[in-house]
Amino acid sequence: MVTLTGDFKVQSKEIGFSLVFGHFPRVQNVAQVKQFLETQLSDALGMLRRMVDINSYTANIDGVNHLAEVTAEYFAPLGFETQFVPSKFPKYGKHLVMRRPGKSCRNIALISHLDTVFPPEEEERNNFHWLVEGDRIYGPGTHDIKGGTVMMWLVLKALQTQCPEVFEMITWQLLWNSSEEQFSPDFGEVCRTRFNADTIGALVFEAEGRLADEGLLVLARKGRGTWRATIEGRGAHAGGKHHQGANAIVQAGFVAQKIAALTDYTRALTFNVATITGGTVLNRVPHQAVIEGEFRAFTPDVFEDARKKLIALSGPGEVRSKMDGYACQVKVQVLSESRPWPRNAATDRLFQFWLEGGKRVGIPISYEERGGLSDGNMIWDAVPTLDGLGPWGDNDHCSERSADGSKVPEYVAASSFVPKALVNVEAIWSLVNSQR
Ligand SMILES: [Zn+2]
């Protein structure tokens, strides 16, 4: 038995630890599944277009809620019941949860999000809308992550029609975060309360990475902490009483250097000093300055160590008044923390099904450990979690296009849907069959 941290335990037999890869029969007719997926592609892209046309910037509550309804409309015909779960934070829209009970209580969760990072004004200003050019489909959320939601639909539709035994046996849970881009922590709870010992996998449909022609799935993600350093100095007249002052901005300069120096690439630990403000008018020695930023690390121990070193910078600074030695005071606070998702055995085991599934259908699959966060960070220690199951594209979070081609906005590659859906179907099929 393998015990995962948290309240959840997973029996080894339930996730097929002892299986011998390559001994499973493949999905009965790969060519037929592929052909089926090809016939569904135009419907899938029609769905994607409708979703992309709805602005679902995280702060646009109406847009996010509208997208949730439209999304539910597409998945309901596959036999799913819909539940809208209000966010704990009134500034965000509702999470969407859909469920289809199977013949067994073994369940698989498919996870995506509703929101994007693009305010409607920015989409207008940059004329950033649905646009097809060759294989590329540009538009807000095409890649992050509406393309992933459409991938979920393609995979479920193919399982329903091509592998009905698997589709009917599993209890499916589909979960969409309304506010993933702001990393609102309550969605983790929404997921975790729906997981149990029969959850054999949580599949996150963020976009895949690429290295040459290999599709890269995500097996680990950095955690992120945000911080603020507040420096209190002593104000003074910059002409007559300069020596009385303790300059908060000069102190902030020292603090910024010390924080930047905590970056340690050998441990994949980065600190970013991101903003600095301070002072008021030119004839005052500034009495206050504020620096803010973030840090990221892959493993809980490096993350915790970084946090301690950061907080330890609090206390009296080296910048003092010439008059009486009055020292600037430095206060460092961690504002928010999103835990790392480190490499772990349960994720690695789940990945084997995709690695071997890719080989069986002739699509090269590999993996990466990614710096950015996803909902995977909030659930990996509850159930075996795998990420990067969406289609391929690039330039997520970018809405600009420049004439010289140096800036290109977010797009998804239309040709990446069918092959990736095929790998996903094959892998899910073998995951489920490994436990019969
Ligand atoms: Zn995303």
XYZ file of C-alpha atoms and ligand atoms in Angstrom:
437
model
C 0.000 0.000 0.000
C 1.170 3.462 -0.735
C 0.093 6.227 1.566
C -0.095 9.642 0.037
C 0.127 12.621 2.344
C -3.204 14.101 3.317
C -6.314 12.189 4.233
C -6.351 9.918 1.221
C -4.989 6.449 0.869
C -4.670 4.569 -2.352
C -4.346 0.801 -2.487
C -1.588 -0.318 -4.780
C -3.843 -2.777 -6.572
C -6.248 0.008 -7.376
C -3.820 1.959 -9.477
C -2.134 -1.032 -10.952
C 1.361 -0.600 -9.587
C 2.303 -4.144 -10.458
C 1.228 -4.012 -14.039
C 3.634 -4.959 -16.778
C 3.432 -2.333 -19.479
C 3.065 -3.387 -23.025
C 1.103 -6.507 -22.122
C -2.257 -4.839 -22.459
C -4.226 -5.144 -25.563
C -4.554 -1.769 -27.199
C -7.869 -0.012 -27.713
C -9.556 -2.442 -30.002
C -9.304 -0.444 -33.146
C -7.005 2.553 -32.964
C -7.603 3.455 -36.605
C -11.338 3.501 -35.973
C -10.997 5.715 -32.890
C -8.775 8.079 -34.840
C -11.237 8.219 -37.672
C -14.056 8.900 -35.226
C -12.074 11.743 -33.620
C -11.488 13.250 -37.059
C -15.237 13.299 -37.723
C -15.751 15.153 -34.402
C -13.110 17.810 -34.985
C -15.295 20.367 -36.716
C -17.895 20.169 -33.916
C -15.087 20.460 -31.381
C -13.656 23.541 -33.062
C -17.148 25.040 -33.318
C -17.441 24.590 -29.561
C -14.015 26.160 -29.074
C -15.002 29.165 -31.149
C -18.160 29.712 -29.130
C -16.150 29.527 -25.902
C -13.409 31.850 -27.151
C -16.037 34.413 -28.196
C -17.168 34.666 -24.548
C -14.820 36.902 -22.587
C -14.045 35.034 -19.371
C -11.400 37.215 -17.769
C -11.181 36.128 -14.124
C -12.727 39.375 -12.852
C -15.533 39.281 -15.430
C -17.988 37.342 -13.259
C -20.832 37.452 -15.791
C -18.560 36.214 -18.558
C -17.155 33.368 -16.445
C -20.658 32.319 -15.336
C -21.933 32.490 -18.913
C -19.070 30.300 -20.084
C -19.877 27.826 -17.290
C -23.442 27.520 -18.592
C -22.337 27.111 -22.197
C -19.752 24.505 -21.161
C -22.376 22.540 -19.218
C -24.629 22.645 -22.295
C -21.999 20.760 -24.312
C -21.228 18.102 -21.709
C -24.785 17.429 -20.478
C -25.721 15.344 -23.567
C -22.970 12.870 -22.579
C -25.050 12.104 -19.483
C -23.560 14.547 -16.979
C -25.364 16.279 -14.136
C -24.447 19.906 -13.565
C -23.630 21.711 -10.361
C -22.539 25.339 -10.101
C -20.471 25.890 -6.970
C -20.152 29.507 -5.812
C -16.574 30.629 -5.184
C -15.676 31.442 -1.600
C -14.578 34.802 -2.985
C -17.474 37.017 -4.134
C -15.236 38.727 -6.715
C -15.045 35.478 -8.748
C -17.588 33.501 -10.760
C -18.935 30.042 -10.024
C -16.942 26.850 -10.350
C -18.527 24.212 -12.569
C -18.770 20.578 -11.462
C -20.300 17.849 -13.617
C -20.718 14.211 -12.698
C -21.738 11.035 -14.430
C -22.127 7.999 -12.180
C -20.672 4.770 -13.551
C -21.347 1.122 -12.875
C -18.370 1.002 -10.522
C -17.413 3.532 -7.884
C -13.943 3.895 -9.388
C -13.738 7.442 -10.585
C -11.583 9.689 -12.727
C -11.513 13.483 -12.453
C -10.955 15.708 -15.500
C -9.940 19.243 -14.600
C -9.868 22.511 -16.502
C -10.641 26.155 -15.787
C -13.068 28.732 -17.090
C -11.121 31.964 -16.749
C -8.515 33.678 -18.913
C -6.065 36.515 -18.202
C -7.492 38.921 -20.811
C -9.820 41.803 -19.819
C -12.393 42.667 -22.519
C -10.790 46.101 -23.086
C -7.448 44.467 -23.836
C -9.040 42.077 -26.345
C -10.618 45.089 -28.069
C -7.483 47.218 -27.986
C -5.323 44.479 -29.495
C -8.046 43.171 -31.793
C -7.428 39.814 -30.198
C -10.253 37.532 -31.286
C -10.830 34.164 -32.952
C -8.657 34.049 -36.062
C -7.628 31.027 -38.105
C -4.369 31.204 -40.050
C -3.259 27.899 -41.489
C -3.034 25.418 -38.610
C -3.050 28.125 -35.963
C -6.187 29.269 -34.200
C -5.507 32.551 -32.419
C -7.727 33.858 -29.679
C -8.056 34.361 -25.927
C -8.021 31.011 -24.161
C -7.557 28.907 -27.319
C -4.476 27.416 -25.669
C -4.999 28.262 -21.994
C -7.373 26.501 -21.485
C -10.538 26.415 -23.575
C -8.709 24.118 -26.004
C -8.191 21.828 -22.988
C -11.911 21.830 -22.210
C -12.644 20.904 -25.819
C -10.055 18.110 -25.525
C -11.987 16.744 -22.533
C -15.133 16.646 -24.646
C -13.385 14.887 -27.544
C -11.910 12.261 -25.213
C -15.214 11.571 -23.432
C -17.136 11.462 -26.690
C -14.643 8.964 -28.158
C -14.755 6.801 -25.025
C -18.550 6.848 -25.011
C -18.890 5.726 -28.586
C -15.703 3.676 -29.154
C -15.015 2.195 -25.702
C -18.486 2.141 -24.116
C -17.521 -0.467 -21.496
C -14.869 1.841 -20.056
C -17.070 4.901 -20.355
C -19.992 3.249 -18.544
C -17.903 1.613 -15.856
C -16.133 4.719 -14.582
C -17.741 7.479 -12.535
C -16.593 10.670 -14.248
C -16.148 13.954 -12.451
C -15.460 17.102 -14.460
C -14.274 20.140 -12.545
C -13.724 23.672 -13.850
C -12.087 26.347 -11.702
C -13.672 29.782 -12.157
C -10.536 31.622 -11.052
C -7.449 29.503 -11.708
C -5.501 32.435 -13.143
C -5.750 34.158 -9.768
C -5.034 30.858 -8.076
C -7.941 31.159 -5.682
C -7.365 28.427 -3.105
C -10.969 27.270 -2.604
C -11.067 25.213 -5.811
C -8.596 22.763 -4.297
C -11.183 22.016 -1.616
C -13.961 21.695 -4.204
C -11.881 18.956 -5.832
C -10.581 17.246 -2.711
C -13.994 16.842 -1.120
C -15.064 14.949 -4.262
C -12.055 12.626 -4.333
C -11.937 9.344 -2.460
C -9.951 6.115 -2.299
C -11.596 5.071 -5.592
C -10.259 8.084 -7.497
C -7.736 6.487 -9.842
C -6.553 9.693 -11.462
C -6.974 13.448 -11.643
C -6.236 14.596 -15.172
C -5.481 18.276 -15.715
C -6.081 19.578 -19.237
C -3.591 22.448 -19.335
C -1.798 22.618 -22.691
C 1.052 20.264 -23.470
C 4.658 21.332 -23.967
C 6.758 20.359 -26.966
C 10.337 19.358 -27.514
C 10.953 18.721 -31.198
C 8.064 16.366 -32.051
C 7.540 15.034 -28.529
C 4.441 16.076 -26.595
C 5.455 16.947 -23.034
C 3.124 16.148 -20.159
C 3.597 17.844 -16.802
C 4.746 15.778 -13.822
C 5.674 18.556 -11.381
C 5.134 22.262 -10.952
C 6.832 24.882 -8.874
C 5.151 26.342 -5.840
C 4.906 30.108 -5.587
C 4.996 32.495 -2.673
C 4.315 36.215 -2.926
C 5.932 38.645 -0.515
C 6.105 42.253 0.545
C 8.982 44.039 2.274
C 7.940 47.250 4.037
C 10.730 49.596 5.052
C 10.086 52.273 7.645
C 12.728 54.988 7.765
C 12.630 58.424 9.321
C 11.573 61.424 7.298
C 13.591 64.639 7.454
C 14.083 67.908 5.584
C 16.463 67.086 2.770
C 18.074 70.528 3.017
C 18.387 71.493 6.669
C 18.043 68.185 8.554
C 19.412 65.611 6.159
C 21.476 63.934 8.905
C 18.338 63.299 10.989
C 16.779 61.157 8.288
C 17.001 57.403 7.767
C 16.419 56.888 4.060
C 13.867 54.095 3.474
C 14.541 53.906 -0.264
C 18.280 53.469 0.208
C 17.468 50.714 2.711
C 15.054 49.184 0.205
C 17.955 49.007 -2.258
C 19.916 46.842 0.195
C 16.882 44.661 0.877
C 16.219 44.196 -2.855
C 19.808 43.018 -3.362
C 19.582 40.563 -0.484
C 16.316 39.100 -1.733
C 17.610 38.806 -5.285
C 20.660 36.973 -3.926
C 18.424 34.251 -2.456
C 17.891 32.943 -6.008
C 19.679 29.621 -6.386
C 19.460 28.101 -9.863
C 21.216 24.940 -8.672
C 18.114 24.262 -6.541
C 15.657 25.680 -9.139
C 14.792 28.408 -6.644
C 14.011 31.852 -8.015
C 13.176 35.132 -6.347
C 11.771 37.954 -8.396
C 11.949 41.506 -7.011
C 8.992 42.805 -8.982
C 7.859 46.262 -7.808
C 9.253 49.054 -5.687
C 7.550 52.203 -4.456
C 8.528 54.820 -1.926
C 9.082 58.458 -1.098
C 6.825 61.429 -1.655
C 8.478 64.709 -2.687
C 12.032 65.590 -3.617
C 12.878 67.671 -0.563
C 12.115 64.933 1.964
C 14.328 62.089 3.075
C 11.818 59.283 2.365
C 10.278 57.644 5.393
C 8.776 54.647 3.650
C 9.378 52.214 0.799
C 7.676 48.991 -0.224
C 9.077 46.193 -2.392
C 6.987 43.269 -3.614
C 7.711 40.106 -5.522
C 7.427 36.344 -5.594
C 9.533 33.218 -5.209
C 9.203 29.759 -6.730
C 10.596 26.297 -6.006
C 9.853 22.695 -7.014
C 10.193 20.917 -3.680
C 8.571 21.589 -0.307
C 11.928 21.662 1.536
C 13.529 24.212 -0.812
C 10.320 26.245 -0.689
C 10.250 26.228 3.116
C 13.938 27.069 3.373
C 13.435 30.009 0.994
C 10.510 31.230 3.034
C 12.540 31.180 6.259
C 15.487 33.034 4.706
C 13.130 35.656 3.324
C 11.373 36.281 6.634
C 14.754 36.422 8.401
C 15.517 39.643 6.543
C 13.087 41.420 8.890
C 14.566 43.645 11.573
C 16.718 46.742 11.812
C 18.489 47.612 8.563
C 21.960 48.990 7.914
C 20.767 52.447 6.866
C 20.827 54.700 9.935
C 20.489 58.358 10.778
C 23.871 60.098 11.098
C 22.473 62.063 14.008
C 21.477 59.366 16.504
C 21.882 56.019 14.755
C 18.120 55.566 14.233
C 17.868 52.516 11.999
C 15.401 51.817 9.209
C 13.076 48.954 10.124
C 12.476 46.160 7.624
C 9.368 43.970 7.799
C 9.067 41.079 5.345
C 5.742 39.260 5.004
C 4.698 36.306 2.876
C 1.362 37.369 1.345
C 0.251 34.128 -0.269
C 1.582 30.641 -0.778
C 0.766 28.025 -3.387
C 2.461 24.796 -2.514
C 4.864 23.077 -4.883
C 3.815 19.963 -6.746
C 7.018 17.931 -6.557
C 7.872 14.815 -8.575
C 6.169 11.922 -6.814
C 5.614 8.216 -7.329
C 1.843 8.372 -7.888
C 2.161 10.934 -10.711
C 5.070 9.023 -12.268
C 3.011 5.805 -12.272
C 0.061 7.516 -13.906
C 2.373 8.989 -16.531
C 3.496 5.478 -17.556
C 0.049 4.883 -19.049
C 0.460 7.915 -21.308
C 4.066 7.068 -22.186
C 3.145 3.517 -23.170
C -0.152 4.595 -24.735
C 1.740 7.084 -26.912
C 4.085 4.309 -28.057
C 1.181 2.035 -28.931
C -0.511 4.649 -31.113
C 2.760 5.967 -32.544
C 2.771 9.423 -30.926
C 5.925 10.319 -28.980
C 5.201 11.434 -25.423
C 7.652 12.706 -22.850
C 7.446 14.924 -19.769
C 8.578 18.160 -18.187
C 8.593 19.853 -14.797
C 7.008 23.249 -15.268
C 7.632 26.591 -13.501
C 4.030 27.822 -13.727
C 1.228 26.785 -11.381
C -1.940 24.860 -12.146
C -4.770 23.270 -10.205
C -2.487 20.242 -10.001
C -0.560 22.031 -7.236
C -3.640 21.858 -5.016
C -4.496 18.178 -5.492
C -1.387 16.107 -6.281
C -1.037 14.874 -2.690
C -4.662 13.673 -2.549
C -4.854 11.514 -5.700
C -2.502 10.558 -8.554
C -2.393 13.675 -10.728
C -1.155 14.259 -14.277
C -1.122 17.527 -16.221
C -0.492 18.799 -19.733
C -3.262 16.688 -21.311
C -4.616 19.516 -23.479
C -3.714 20.313 -27.084
C -0.520 22.033 -28.164
C -0.084 25.709 -28.942
C 1.991 28.621 -27.754
C 2.212 32.179 -26.449
C -0.377 31.793 -23.712
C -1.047 34.989 -21.730
C 0.025 37.153 -24.728
C -2.563 39.217 -26.657
C -0.272 41.362 -28.785
C 0.774 41.060 -32.393
C 3.508 43.219 -33.888
C 4.049 43.947 -37.574
C 7.626 42.609 -37.460
C 6.444 39.293 -36.008
C 8.376 39.691 -32.756
C 5.112 39.486 -30.817
C 2.573 36.799 -31.664
C -0.532 36.209 -29.550
C -1.822 32.991 -27.982
C -2.819 30.230 -30.390
C -3.615 26.547 -30.442
C -2.566 24.179 -33.242
C -5.744 22.684 -34.744
C -3.791 19.627 -35.896
C -2.808 18.764 -32.316
C -6.334 17.856 -31.127
C -6.881 14.480 -32.772
C -3.467 12.891 -32.024
C -3.530 14.082 -28.407
C -7.110 12.920 -27.925
C -6.067 9.531 -29.306
C -3.228 9.229 -26.781
C -5.571 10.309 -23.973
C -8.211 7.752 -24.968
C -5.616 4.984 -25.272
C -4.031 5.827 -21.908
C -7.350 6.099 -20.047
C -8.483 2.852 -21.609
C -5.359 1.023 -20.400
C -5.479 2.715 -16.973
C -9.027 1.473 -16.427
C -8.293 -1.989 -17.822
C -5.161 -2.407 -15.707
C -7.383 -2.738 -12.674
C -9.926 -5.268 -13.780
Zn -4.389 27.508 -17.500
